[in-house]
Amino acid sequence: MELEGQLCRLFFLCMLAAQRSDAEVTQDNTNPGSDTSYFFYQDQSYPRDCKDIHDQCSTRNATGAQFIQPDGYDAPFWVFCSGDWTVIQRRSDSLIDFSRGWDEYRDGFGFINANHWLGNKKVAHLTNQKTYELRIDIETESGLTGFISYGSFRIIDEFSDYSLVSVGRINDTLESAVTWCPTNTIPGNCNRCIATCADPSGTVDCSNDCGDIQHTCICPPNYLMDGTDCIRREECGCYKEGHGVIADGVSYVAPDCSERCACSSGVLSCVSQSCDRDATCKEVNGVKSCSCNEGFAGNGLRCTRIRTNRDCYDIMRYVSTASGVYSITPSGWTRGPFNVNCNMTIDGGGWTVIQRRVQTSSRYDFNRDWETYKSGFGSHSRGFWIGNEQLYYLTNQGEYELRIDMVNRDLSAYHAKYDLFRINAESDKYKLSGLGSFTGTAGYDAMTHHHNKYFSTRDRDNDGTSRYHCADYLDGGWWYGTSDPHYCYYCDLNRMYHSSYLGQWYYLPGDEDLLYTEMKIRPRGAN
């Protein structure tokens, strides 16, 4: 065979692999000497060859130095396994002299993990316990690799001078029988699952059709398939689970901006991140990033406000952590700042108080008309309603939660908390359009009966009940109406003052009549 000067120095690796089970072993009549019978021995407790080991272990554990004992051999011995192939010879340099006598070739020499000859006696026992295939891997000094494969291989015992009695069939000429692998590939077993740049683990794309092909050219370690070429792993860029390949020098941001990754020289580095409360994760110039909201400046991970405070949570963050009266301007509000009462102590603070009532001699009357409830009324010390218009702008500049604190006539304190609270604009009669999940100590979710109800006052009957004008009947303003058209409320915190109570919450664990109420809102998830 002509290799055009490539055979200055060759690396050889001879390996055996079982082709058929014991029951399938027959005499080979296609080669000289094939009339010599196979000799059989009783099975041993050790694996008989590397295929036995491969079938019992994972591919990774089956590769390397292993103990085997072919049928009839007097003791187990070490071999080197390359997958399910049993290596019988390896020669890659001149460190081991292969110019040896008969006894050394019979018993074997060299180092199993390096250059060696397994030994004719061992090979004879190996190849006579079933039909074996022979494969010879070749590598030239210039790095060109190839292999020759024979359909069967068998030698007989020392009495017959270890005669080679079967080598199977190959192509007509040696050159056509050698499979030369392209640059950056090596001979290997065909695998349906191929590690690629897009699937470095080789677990996703298992569509490779090996057919009858057992051996082919594969990528060596630290190389991945890119199209029809094998390239170094770092040249692929970086693979991100759930995303795919990130090109070298390129950054990737998760769809929710919770993670930023960068690929540098094939190494992927990722850091967790979160957008500032005053930022939104959105696409800018084709790239996902955290961007500060209108009225704020910064890199999106930290935003600084450049306008007045929107609610008491802004006050707590930027101005003061002390409870009291402060000035705010919600997003979209164009009528100038207005004063609100901020509760900075309860449940983490940052609450904008929207209603308060106290059973005192100086209490404030809550039997007001539509316009008064729209603009707000009262005193921060004696009782007040923030105003439906203000409440609409507050609850529609983001997602807000609601907390209601109550004290009943037994002087027991309770609270109800909802993870979402929102009302619609005046054009929709300040409808209670958003009411989330209920938690708290109030015992019963009374407020849920008022979800999606319109606001009513003594001069606007929007309750939908058939028997009453609830606001006029109860002398208050509220989201009156329930799922039962015969009832006005399950909770009413703005009804007329009674001699001994000012509101009610049905099915409270204690007395349902209330002496104190405070409703407050805060951005959802602020605590």
Short mmCIF file of C-alpha atoms in Angstrom, two decimals:
data_model
loop_
_atom_site.label_atom_id
_atom_site.label_comp_id
_atom_site.label_asym_id
_atom_site.label_seq_id
_atom_site.Cartn_x
_atom_site.Cartn_y
_atom_site.Cartn_z
CA MET A 1 0.00 0.00 0.00
CA GLU A 2 1.29 3.48 -0.91
CA LEU A 3 0.99 6.08 1.87
CA GLU A 4 3.09 8.69 0.06
CA GLY A 5 5.81 8.94 2.66
CA GLN A 6 3.44 8.83 5.61
CA LEU A 7 4.86 5.57 7.04
CA CYS A 8 8.02 7.05 8.57
CA ARG A 9 6.64 5.93 11.93
CA LEU A 10 3.33 4.17 12.60
CA PHE A 11 1.26 3.65 15.72
CA PHE A 12 -0.53 0.28 15.74
CA LEU A 13 -3.34 -0.85 18.02
CA CYS A 14 -4.74 -4.38 17.54
CA MET A 15 -8.07 -5.15 19.17
CA LEU A 16 -10.56 -8.01 19.29
CA ALA A 17 -14.31 -7.88 19.69
CA ALA A 18 -16.77 -10.78 19.92
CA GLN A 19 -19.10 -11.06 16.92
CA ARG A 20 -21.49 -13.86 17.85
CA SER A 21 -22.62 -15.78 20.91
CA ASP A 22 -21.27 -19.25 21.77
CA ALA A 23 -24.29 -20.91 20.19
CA GLU A 24 -23.44 -19.23 16.90
CA VAL A 25 -19.82 -20.42 16.70
CA THR A 26 -19.23 -22.73 13.74
CA GLN A 27 -16.26 -23.97 11.80
CA ASP A 28 -14.78 -21.49 9.32
CA ASN A 29 -14.35 -23.28 5.99
CA THR A 30 -13.33 -20.19 4.07
CA ASN A 31 -9.66 -20.07 5.11
CA PRO A 32 -6.71 -22.44 5.06
CA GLY A 33 -6.56 -24.56 8.16
CA SER A 34 -10.20 -23.98 8.96
CA ASP A 35 -10.78 -27.71 9.41
CA THR A 36 -9.14 -27.42 12.84
CA SER A 37 -11.87 -27.56 15.44
CA TYR A 38 -12.44 -24.85 18.03
CA PHE A 39 -11.56 -25.98 21.53
CA PHE A 40 -14.08 -25.24 24.32
CA TYR A 41 -13.73 -25.03 28.06
CA GLN A 42 -16.03 -24.67 31.02
CA ASP A 43 -17.21 -21.09 31.74
CA GLN A 44 -15.37 -19.26 34.51
CA SER A 45 -16.66 -16.79 37.10
CA TYR A 46 -14.51 -13.99 35.63
CA PRO A 47 -15.63 -12.16 32.46
CA ARG A 48 -14.22 -13.87 29.42
CA ASP A 49 -13.35 -10.73 27.45
CA CYS A 50 -13.94 -6.99 27.34
CA LYS A 51 -17.32 -7.40 25.70
CA ASP A 52 -18.52 -9.31 28.79
CA ILE A 53 -17.30 -6.40 30.93
CA HIS A 54 -18.85 -3.80 28.62
CA ASP A 55 -22.21 -5.56 28.72
CA GLN A 56 -22.18 -5.51 32.53
CA CYS A 57 -20.72 -2.04 33.14
CA SER A 58 -21.15 1.48 31.85
CA THR A 59 -19.00 2.45 28.86
CA ARG A 60 -16.83 4.63 31.09
CA ASN A 61 -16.16 1.87 33.65
CA ALA A 62 -15.49 -0.73 30.94
CA THR A 63 -12.57 1.22 29.44
CA GLY A 64 -9.14 0.71 30.99
CA ALA A 65 -7.21 -2.15 32.60
CA GLN A 66 -9.53 -5.04 33.52
CA PHE A 67 -9.35 -8.62 34.80
CA ILE A 68 -10.60 -11.39 32.46
CA GLN A 69 -10.30 -15.20 32.27
CA PRO A 70 -11.13 -16.80 28.92
CA ASP A 71 -12.66 -20.26 28.90
CA GLY A 72 -10.06 -22.89 29.86
CA TYR A 73 -7.31 -20.46 30.85
CA ASP A 74 -5.70 -21.44 34.15
CA ALA A 75 -5.89 -18.03 35.89
CA PRO A 76 -7.35 -14.54 35.34
CA PHE A 77 -5.07 -11.91 33.81
CA TRP A 78 -5.03 -8.18 33.06
CA VAL A 79 -6.03 -6.76 29.67
CA PHE A 80 -6.70 -3.27 28.42
CA CYS A 81 -10.32 -2.72 27.35
CA SER A 82 -11.28 -0.06 24.83
CA GLY A 83 -15.06 -0.15 25.19
CA ASP A 84 -16.03 -3.72 24.24
CA TRP A 85 -12.71 -4.30 22.40
CA THR A 86 -9.96 -6.41 24.01
CA VAL A 87 -6.56 -4.89 23.11
CA ILE A 88 -3.98 -7.57 22.22
CA GLN A 89 -1.20 -5.26 21.01
CA ARG A 90 -0.21 -1.62 21.31
CA ARG A 91 2.92 -0.04 19.86
CA SER A 92 3.40 3.71 19.63
CA ASP A 93 7.13 4.27 20.21
CA SER A 94 10.44 2.43 20.70
CA LEU A 95 10.37 2.26 24.50
CA ILE A 96 9.40 -1.42 24.43
CA ASP A 97 11.57 -3.72 22.29
CA PHE A 98 9.43 -6.08 20.20
CA SER A 99 12.43 -8.15 19.11
CA ARG A 100 11.69 -11.04 21.51
CA GLY A 101 12.00 -14.82 21.73
CA TRP A 102 9.32 -17.49 21.52
CA ASP A 103 8.61 -17.72 25.24
CA GLU A 104 8.14 -13.97 25.64
CA TYR A 105 5.74 -13.83 22.70
CA ARG A 106 3.94 -16.83 24.17
CA ASP A 107 3.57 -15.26 27.65
CA GLY A 108 3.35 -11.62 26.63
CA PHE A 109 5.43 -8.56 27.50
CA GLY A 110 5.24 -4.80 28.00
CA PHE A 111 2.78 -2.72 30.01
CA ILE A 112 -0.98 -3.23 29.67
CA ASN A 113 -1.70 0.53 29.79
CA ALA A 114 1.04 1.28 27.24
CA ASN A 115 3.06 -0.65 24.64
CA HIS A 116 2.62 -4.41 24.96
CA TRP A 117 1.95 -7.79 23.39
CA LEU A 118 -0.77 -9.68 25.28
CA GLY A 119 0.75 -13.12 24.65
CA ASN A 120 0.01 -15.85 22.13
CA LYS A 121 -1.26 -18.27 24.77
CA LYS A 122 -3.83 -15.75 26.00
CA VAL A 123 -4.83 -14.74 22.46
CA ALA A 124 -5.33 -18.40 21.52
CA HIS A 125 -7.69 -18.99 24.44
CA LEU A 126 -9.47 -15.73 23.71
CA THR A 127 -10.08 -16.36 20.02
CA ASN A 128 -11.19 -19.97 20.42
CA GLN A 129 -14.11 -19.35 22.79
CA LYS A 130 -16.25 -17.62 20.10
CA THR A 131 -15.83 -15.83 16.76
CA TYR A 132 -13.85 -12.59 17.08
CA GLU A 133 -13.38 -9.60 14.82
CA LEU A 134 -9.91 -8.05 14.48
CA ARG A 135 -9.38 -4.34 14.17
CA ILE A 136 -6.03 -2.63 13.62
CA ASP A 137 -5.88 1.12 14.29
CA ILE A 138 -3.08 3.03 12.56
CA GLU A 139 -1.72 6.55 13.06
CA THR A 140 1.03 8.04 10.90
CA GLU A 141 3.78 10.34 12.18
CA SER A 142 1.97 13.27 10.57
CA GLY A 143 -1.18 12.49 12.54
CA LEU A 144 -3.18 10.77 9.79
CA THR A 145 -5.30 8.02 11.34
CA GLY A 146 -7.04 4.95 9.94
CA PHE A 147 -8.01 1.38 10.67
CA ILE A 148 -8.31 -2.02 9.05
CA SER A 149 -11.06 -4.40 10.09
CA TYR A 150 -11.21 -8.19 9.52
CA GLY A 151 -14.40 -10.20 9.79
CA SER A 152 -12.89 -12.98 11.91
CA PHE A 153 -9.62 -13.69 13.69
CA ARG A 154 -8.38 -16.92 15.32
CA ILE A 155 -5.08 -18.56 16.23
CA ILE A 156 -4.66 -22.08 17.58
CA ASP A 157 -2.54 -23.45 20.42
CA GLU A 158 1.19 -23.81 20.94
CA PHE A 159 1.15 -27.42 19.68
CA SER A 160 0.28 -25.95 16.27
CA ASP A 161 2.79 -23.07 16.71
CA TYR A 162 -0.01 -20.57 17.30
CA SER A 163 -0.99 -20.73 13.66
CA LEU A 164 -3.18 -17.97 12.27
CA VAL A 165 -6.10 -20.02 10.96
CA SER A 166 -8.69 -17.36 10.28
CA VAL A 167 -8.54 -13.66 9.41
CA GLY A 168 -11.87 -13.32 7.61
CA ARG A 169 -12.30 -11.17 4.52
CA ILE A 170 -11.25 -7.63 3.69
CA ASN A 171 -11.28 -5.65 0.44
CA ASP A 172 -9.18 -6.76 -2.50
CA THR A 173 -6.26 -4.42 -1.76
CA LEU A 174 -4.92 -3.23 1.58
CA GLU A 175 -5.20 0.41 0.57
CA SER A 176 -8.91 0.15 -0.10
CA ALA A 177 -9.35 -1.69 3.20
CA VAL A 178 -7.85 1.17 5.22
CA THR A 179 -10.33 3.80 6.33
CA TRP A 180 -8.48 7.09 6.66
CA CYS A 181 -10.17 9.64 8.91
CA PRO A 182 -10.24 13.35 8.03
CA THR A 183 -8.29 15.93 9.99
CA ASN A 184 -9.28 16.24 13.68
CA THR A 185 -11.07 12.86 13.70
CA ILE A 186 -10.09 9.43 14.93
CA PRO A 187 -11.43 5.91 14.32
CA GLY A 188 -14.18 4.86 16.71
CA ASN A 189 -17.43 3.00 17.13
CA CYS A 190 -20.49 4.43 15.39
CA ASN A 191 -22.80 6.10 17.87
CA ARG A 192 -26.38 7.25 17.30
CA CYS A 193 -25.88 10.11 19.76
CA ILE A 194 -23.24 12.61 18.62
CA ALA A 195 -21.75 15.37 20.75
CA THR A 196 -22.05 18.61 18.79
CA CYS A 197 -21.53 22.29 19.44
CA ALA A 198 -25.30 22.58 19.95
CA ASP A 199 -25.43 19.44 22.13
CA PRO A 200 -22.07 19.02 23.90
CA SER A 201 -23.36 16.21 26.14
CA GLY A 202 -24.54 14.19 23.14
CA THR A 203 -27.89 13.41 24.78
CA VAL A 204 -30.35 15.45 22.71
CA ASP A 205 -29.63 14.62 19.08
CA CYS A 206 -29.64 10.82 18.74
CA SER A 207 -30.78 10.71 15.14
CA ASN A 208 -27.51 9.49 13.61
CA ASP A 209 -28.31 6.35 11.58
CA CYS A 210 -25.45 3.88 11.96
CA GLY A 211 -27.22 1.18 9.93
CA ASP A 212 -24.77 -1.69 9.39
CA ILE A 213 -21.78 0.54 10.09
CA GLN A 214 -19.97 -0.48 13.28
CA HIS A 215 -16.86 1.66 12.93
CA THR A 216 -16.47 5.18 11.64
CA CYS A 217 -14.50 8.36 12.19
CA ILE A 218 -15.44 10.29 15.33
CA CYS A 219 -14.33 13.43 17.11
CA PRO A 220 -11.52 12.91 19.64
CA PRO A 221 -11.83 14.07 23.28
CA ASN A 222 -12.33 17.85 23.68
CA TYR A 223 -13.57 18.12 20.09
CA LEU A 224 -17.20 18.54 19.01
CA MET A 225 -18.97 18.06 15.71
CA ASP A 226 -19.82 21.30 13.90
CA GLY A 227 -21.64 20.39 10.72
CA THR A 228 -19.36 17.80 9.10
CA ASP A 229 -16.18 18.98 10.84
CA CYS A 230 -14.71 18.32 14.28
CA ILE A 231 -13.53 21.49 15.98
CA ARG A 232 -12.05 22.19 19.39
CA ARG A 233 -14.68 22.58 22.12
CA GLU A 234 -13.68 26.19 22.85
CA GLU A 235 -14.14 27.12 19.18
CA CYS A 236 -17.81 26.17 19.44
CA GLY A 237 -18.53 28.98 21.85
CA CYS A 238 -20.41 28.01 24.99
CA TYR A 239 -23.48 25.83 25.40
CA LYS A 240 -26.23 27.09 27.72
CA GLU A 241 -28.86 24.56 28.77
CA GLY A 242 -32.28 25.62 27.52
CA HIS A 243 -30.81 28.24 25.20
CA GLY A 244 -28.18 26.65 22.98
CA VAL A 245 -24.80 27.95 21.83
CA ILE A 246 -23.53 31.36 22.91
CA ALA A 247 -20.83 32.62 20.56
CA ASP A 248 -17.44 33.50 22.00
CA GLY A 249 -17.36 37.12 23.21
CA VAL A 250 -21.16 37.35 23.26
CA SER A 251 -23.42 37.83 26.31
CA TYR A 252 -26.78 36.23 26.93
CA VAL A 253 -29.55 37.42 29.25
CA ALA A 254 -32.36 35.11 30.42
CA PRO A 255 -35.88 35.97 29.14
CA ASP A 256 -36.86 37.23 32.61
CA CYS A 257 -33.51 39.02 33.09
CA SER A 258 -32.77 36.79 36.11
CA GLU A 259 -29.39 35.67 34.77
CA ARG A 260 -26.60 37.09 32.62
CA CYS A 261 -24.04 34.82 30.96
CA ALA A 262 -20.90 35.53 28.96
CA CYS A 263 -18.75 33.23 26.83
CA SER A 264 -15.00 33.78 26.79
CA SER A 265 -12.56 31.34 25.14
CA GLY A 266 -15.10 28.54 25.44
CA VAL A 267 -15.71 29.16 29.14
CA LEU A 268 -19.26 30.08 30.19
CA SER A 269 -19.69 32.28 33.24
CA CYS A 270 -23.15 33.16 34.57
CA VAL A 271 -24.31 35.43 37.38
CA SER A 272 -27.76 35.82 38.86
CA GLN A 273 -29.33 39.26 38.79
CA SER A 274 -32.67 40.93 39.39
CA CYS A 275 -34.12 44.08 37.95
CA ASP A 276 -34.65 46.98 40.32
CA ARG A 277 -38.21 47.45 41.56
CA ASP A 278 -38.33 50.56 39.40
CA ALA A 279 -37.13 48.75 36.28
CA THR A 280 -38.66 46.44 33.68
CA CYS A 281 -37.12 43.48 31.88
CA LYS A 282 -37.55 44.25 28.18
CA GLU A 283 -35.80 43.99 24.84
CA VAL A 284 -33.63 46.95 23.88
CA ASN A 285 -31.76 46.91 20.54
CA GLY A 286 -32.48 43.21 20.19
CA VAL A 287 -31.08 42.33 23.63
CA LYS A 288 -33.00 41.59 26.83
CA SER A 289 -32.04 43.88 29.68
CA CYS A 290 -33.31 45.59 32.80
CA SER A 291 -34.36 49.15 31.94
CA CYS A 292 -35.31 51.79 34.46
CA ASN A 293 -38.94 52.89 34.28
CA GLU A 294 -40.03 56.36 33.27
CA GLY A 295 -38.96 58.86 35.90
CA PHE A 296 -35.95 56.77 36.97
CA ALA A 297 -32.34 56.59 35.83
CA GLY A 298 -29.70 53.86 36.19
CA ASN A 299 -28.51 50.58 34.72
CA GLY A 300 -31.74 48.72 35.41
CA LEU A 301 -30.26 46.72 38.27
CA ARG A 302 -30.29 49.86 40.35
CA CYS A 303 -32.49 52.80 39.46
CA THR A 304 -32.58 56.23 41.06
CA ARG A 305 -35.78 58.22 41.00
CA ILE A 306 -35.74 61.54 39.20
CA ARG A 307 -39.26 62.56 40.18
CA THR A 308 -41.47 62.91 43.26
CA ASN A 309 -42.46 59.91 45.38
CA ARG A 310 -45.31 57.75 44.07
CA ASP A 311 -46.45 56.17 47.36
CA CYS A 312 -45.40 55.55 50.96
CA TYR A 313 -43.10 52.73 49.91
CA ASP A 314 -41.09 55.31 47.93
CA ILE A 315 -41.10 57.53 51.01
CA MET A 316 -39.72 54.69 53.13
CA ARG A 317 -37.02 53.88 50.57
CA TYR A 318 -35.86 57.39 49.72
CA VAL A 319 -37.05 59.83 52.37
CA SER A 320 -37.87 58.50 55.83
CA THR A 321 -38.74 55.31 57.72
CA ALA A 322 -40.88 57.15 60.27
CA SER A 323 -44.67 56.93 60.13
CA GLY A 324 -46.47 60.19 59.42
CA VAL A 325 -48.03 62.41 56.77
CA TYR A 326 -46.08 62.85 53.52
CA SER A 327 -46.64 64.25 50.03
CA ILE A 328 -46.82 61.87 47.03
CA THR A 329 -47.58 62.03 43.30
CA PRO A 330 -48.68 58.71 41.72
CA SER A 331 -47.73 57.95 38.10
CA GLY A 332 -50.08 59.74 35.69
CA TRP A 333 -51.49 62.03 38.38
CA THR A 334 -51.47 65.62 37.00
CA ARG A 335 -53.19 67.59 39.76
CA GLY A 336 -50.16 68.17 41.93
CA PRO A 337 -48.92 66.23 44.97
CA PHE A 338 -51.32 65.35 47.79
CA ASN A 339 -50.81 64.32 51.39
CA VAL A 340 -51.17 60.74 52.60
CA ASN A 341 -50.72 58.97 55.91
CA CYS A 342 -47.84 56.46 55.84
CA ASN A 343 -47.61 53.49 58.19
CA MET A 344 -43.94 52.49 58.42
CA THR A 345 -44.16 50.06 61.34
CA ILE A 346 -46.65 47.29 60.67
CA ASP A 347 -45.71 44.23 58.57
CA GLY A 348 -42.49 45.70 57.17
CA GLY A 349 -43.82 49.23 56.62
CA GLY A 350 -44.21 51.24 53.41
CA TRP A 351 -48.04 51.22 53.61
CA THR A 352 -50.14 54.03 52.12
CA VAL A 353 -53.22 54.33 54.36
CA ILE A 354 -56.40 54.77 52.26
CA GLN A 355 -59.02 54.62 55.06
CA ARG A 356 -59.15 54.95 58.82
CA ARG A 357 -62.08 55.02 61.23
CA VAL A 358 -62.04 55.34 65.00
CA GLN A 359 -65.02 55.09 67.38
CA THR A 360 -64.57 58.41 69.21
CA SER A 361 -66.71 61.40 70.05
CA SER A 362 -64.89 63.41 67.35
CA ARG A 363 -65.46 60.84 64.62
CA TYR A 364 -65.90 61.80 60.97
CA ASP A 365 -69.16 61.19 59.13
CA PHE A 366 -68.80 58.72 56.24
CA ASN A 367 -72.27 59.30 54.76
CA ARG A 368 -71.01 61.35 51.79
CA ASP A 369 -72.01 61.85 48.18
CA TRP A 370 -70.24 60.62 45.04
CA GLU A 371 -68.06 63.69 44.48
CA THR A 372 -66.87 63.73 48.07
CA TYR A 373 -65.88 60.08 47.97
CA LYS A 374 -64.19 60.80 44.63
CA SER A 375 -61.95 63.58 46.00
CA GLY A 376 -61.55 62.26 49.55
CA PHE A 377 -62.43 63.66 52.95
CA GLY A 378 -61.68 63.60 56.67
CA SER A 379 -58.81 64.07 59.07
CA HIS A 380 -55.74 61.89 59.38
CA SER A 381 -56.23 61.85 63.14
CA ARG A 382 -60.03 61.40 63.33
CA GLY A 383 -60.85 59.29 60.30
CA PHE A 384 -60.63 59.72 56.51
CA TRP A 385 -61.15 58.32 53.03
CA ILE A 386 -58.23 58.97 50.64
CA GLY A 387 -60.46 59.56 47.59
CA ASN A 388 -61.49 57.18 44.83
CA GLU A 389 -59.69 59.15 42.14
CA GLN A 390 -56.41 59.08 44.07
CA LEU A 391 -56.97 55.39 44.85
CA TYR A 392 -57.47 54.63 41.14
CA TYR A 393 -54.13 56.21 40.17
CA LEU A 394 -52.33 54.57 43.08
CA THR A 395 -53.53 51.03 42.36
CA ASN A 396 -52.99 51.28 38.60
CA GLN A 397 -49.34 52.39 38.61
CA GLY A 398 -48.30 48.83 39.51
CA GLU A 399 -49.56 45.80 41.41
CA TYR A 400 -50.58 46.58 44.99
CA GLU A 401 -51.53 44.46 47.99
CA LEU A 402 -54.16 45.41 50.56
CA ARG A 403 -54.08 45.02 54.35
CA ILE A 404 -57.08 45.70 56.58
CA ASP A 405 -56.54 45.99 60.34
CA MET A 406 -59.59 45.79 62.61
CA VAL A 407 -60.45 45.92 66.33
CA ASN A 408 -63.84 44.58 67.43
CA ARG A 409 -65.98 45.38 70.44
CA ASP A 410 -64.12 42.72 72.45
CA LEU A 411 -61.01 44.85 71.83
CA SER A 412 -59.50 41.93 69.88
CA ALA A 413 -57.31 42.80 66.89
CA TYR A 414 -57.60 41.04 63.53
CA HIS A 415 -56.25 41.61 60.04
CA ALA A 416 -57.09 40.54 56.50
CA LYS A 417 -54.51 40.67 53.71
CA TYR A 418 -54.97 40.38 49.93
CA ASP A 419 -52.02 39.98 47.56
CA LEU A 420 -53.72 42.13 44.90
CA PHE A 421 -55.98 45.17 45.10
CA ARG A 422 -57.06 47.43 42.23
CA ILE A 423 -60.02 49.63 41.30
CA ASN A 424 -61.07 50.89 37.87
CA ALA A 425 -61.57 54.50 36.74
CA GLU A 426 -64.64 56.63 37.41
CA SER A 427 -65.96 55.74 33.95
CA ASP A 428 -66.33 52.19 35.29
CA LYS A 429 -67.82 53.41 38.59
CA TYR A 430 -64.58 52.71 40.49
CA LYS A 431 -65.23 48.99 40.18
CA LEU A 432 -63.26 46.74 42.54
CA SER A 433 -61.62 44.92 39.64
CA GLY A 434 -58.65 43.27 41.36
CA LEU A 435 -58.74 41.30 44.62
CA GLY A 436 -56.13 38.60 45.21
CA SER A 437 -55.70 35.69 47.60
CA PHE A 438 -56.77 36.14 51.22
CA THR A 439 -54.58 35.52 54.28
CA GLY A 440 -54.73 36.80 57.83
CA THR A 441 -56.46 36.31 61.17
CA ALA A 442 -59.92 37.64 60.24
CA GLY A 443 -61.08 34.06 59.82
CA TYR A 444 -63.35 34.58 56.82
CA ASP A 445 -62.70 36.09 53.41
CA ALA A 446 -65.61 38.52 53.57
CA MET A 447 -64.13 40.97 51.05
CA THR A 448 -64.27 38.45 48.20
CA HIS A 449 -68.07 38.90 47.98
CA HIS A 450 -67.44 42.49 46.85
CA HIS A 451 -64.98 41.60 44.08
CA ASN A 452 -66.08 43.08 40.72
CA LYS A 453 -68.73 45.27 42.41
CA TYR A 454 -69.17 48.97 41.61
CA PHE A 455 -68.78 51.73 44.18
CA SER A 456 -72.05 53.22 45.47
CA THR A 457 -72.87 56.34 47.48
CA ARG A 458 -76.13 57.80 48.76
CA ASP A 459 -76.63 59.58 45.42
CA ARG A 460 -75.31 56.78 43.12
CA ASP A 461 -77.02 53.38 43.33
CA ASN A 462 -74.62 50.91 41.62
CA ASP A 463 -75.07 47.92 43.93
CA GLY A 464 -77.23 45.71 41.67
CA THR A 465 -79.39 44.45 44.55
CA SER A 466 -83.14 44.18 44.08
CA ARG A 467 -84.35 45.10 47.57
CA TYR A 468 -82.26 48.10 48.60
CA HIS A 469 -80.31 51.14 47.59
CA CYS A 470 -77.60 49.88 49.93
CA ALA A 471 -75.54 53.08 50.24
CA ASP A 472 -78.61 55.12 51.11
CA TYR A 473 -79.97 52.44 53.47
CA LEU A 474 -76.64 52.05 55.32
CA ASP A 475 -75.57 55.72 55.14
CA GLY A 476 -72.14 54.99 53.69
CA GLY A 477 -70.05 54.55 50.55
CA TRP A 478 -68.72 51.12 49.57
CA TRP A 479 -68.52 48.43 46.93
CA TYR A 480 -72.00 47.29 47.92
CA GLY A 481 -73.64 44.24 46.45
CA THR A 482 -72.84 40.52 46.82
CA SER A 483 -73.31 37.29 44.92
CA ASP A 484 -76.73 37.13 46.61
CA PRO A 485 -78.85 40.04 45.25
CA HIS A 486 -80.76 40.20 48.54
CA TYR A 487 -77.69 41.19 50.58
CA CYS A 488 -75.75 44.45 50.55
CA TYR A 489 -72.49 43.31 52.12
CA TYR A 490 -70.40 40.70 53.89
CA CYS A 491 -68.08 43.41 55.11
CA ASP A 492 -68.77 47.15 55.33
CA LEU A 493 -66.09 49.42 56.73
CA ASN A 494 -67.69 52.73 55.67
CA ARG A 495 -71.26 52.38 56.97
CA MET A 496 -72.99 54.81 59.34
CA TYR A 497 -71.72 55.18 62.90
CA HIS A 498 -73.74 53.15 65.36
CA SER A 499 -73.78 53.94 69.03
CA SER A 500 -71.48 51.01 69.71
CA TYR A 501 -69.75 50.20 66.38
CA LEU A 502 -68.78 51.69 63.00
CA GLY A 503 -68.44 48.70 60.65
CA GLN A 504 -68.84 44.98 60.33
CA TRP A 505 -66.90 41.95 59.06
CA TYR A 506 -69.02 38.83 58.82
CA TYR A 507 -67.84 35.65 60.53
CA LEU A 508 -65.00 37.32 62.40
CA PRO A 509 -63.74 34.83 65.03
CA GLY A 510 -64.99 37.22 67.73
CA ASP A 511 -67.64 39.93 67.72
CA GLU A 512 -68.39 41.02 64.13
CA ASP A 513 -68.96 44.67 65.13
CA LEU A 514 -65.90 46.88 64.76
CA LEU A 515 -64.57 49.86 66.74
CA TYR A 516 -61.52 50.57 64.58
CA THR A 517 -60.55 49.96 60.93
CA GLU A 518 -57.56 50.90 58.81
CA MET A 519 -57.15 50.02 55.12
CA LYS A 520 -53.71 50.41 53.54
CA ILE A 521 -51.93 49.44 50.33
CA ARG A 522 -48.34 48.73 49.35
CA PRO A 523 -46.58 47.57 46.15
CA ARG A 524 -46.95 43.83 45.78
CA GLY A 525 -43.92 41.90 47.00
CA ALA A 526 -42.34 45.00 48.54
CA ASN A 527 -41.71 43.33 51.88
#
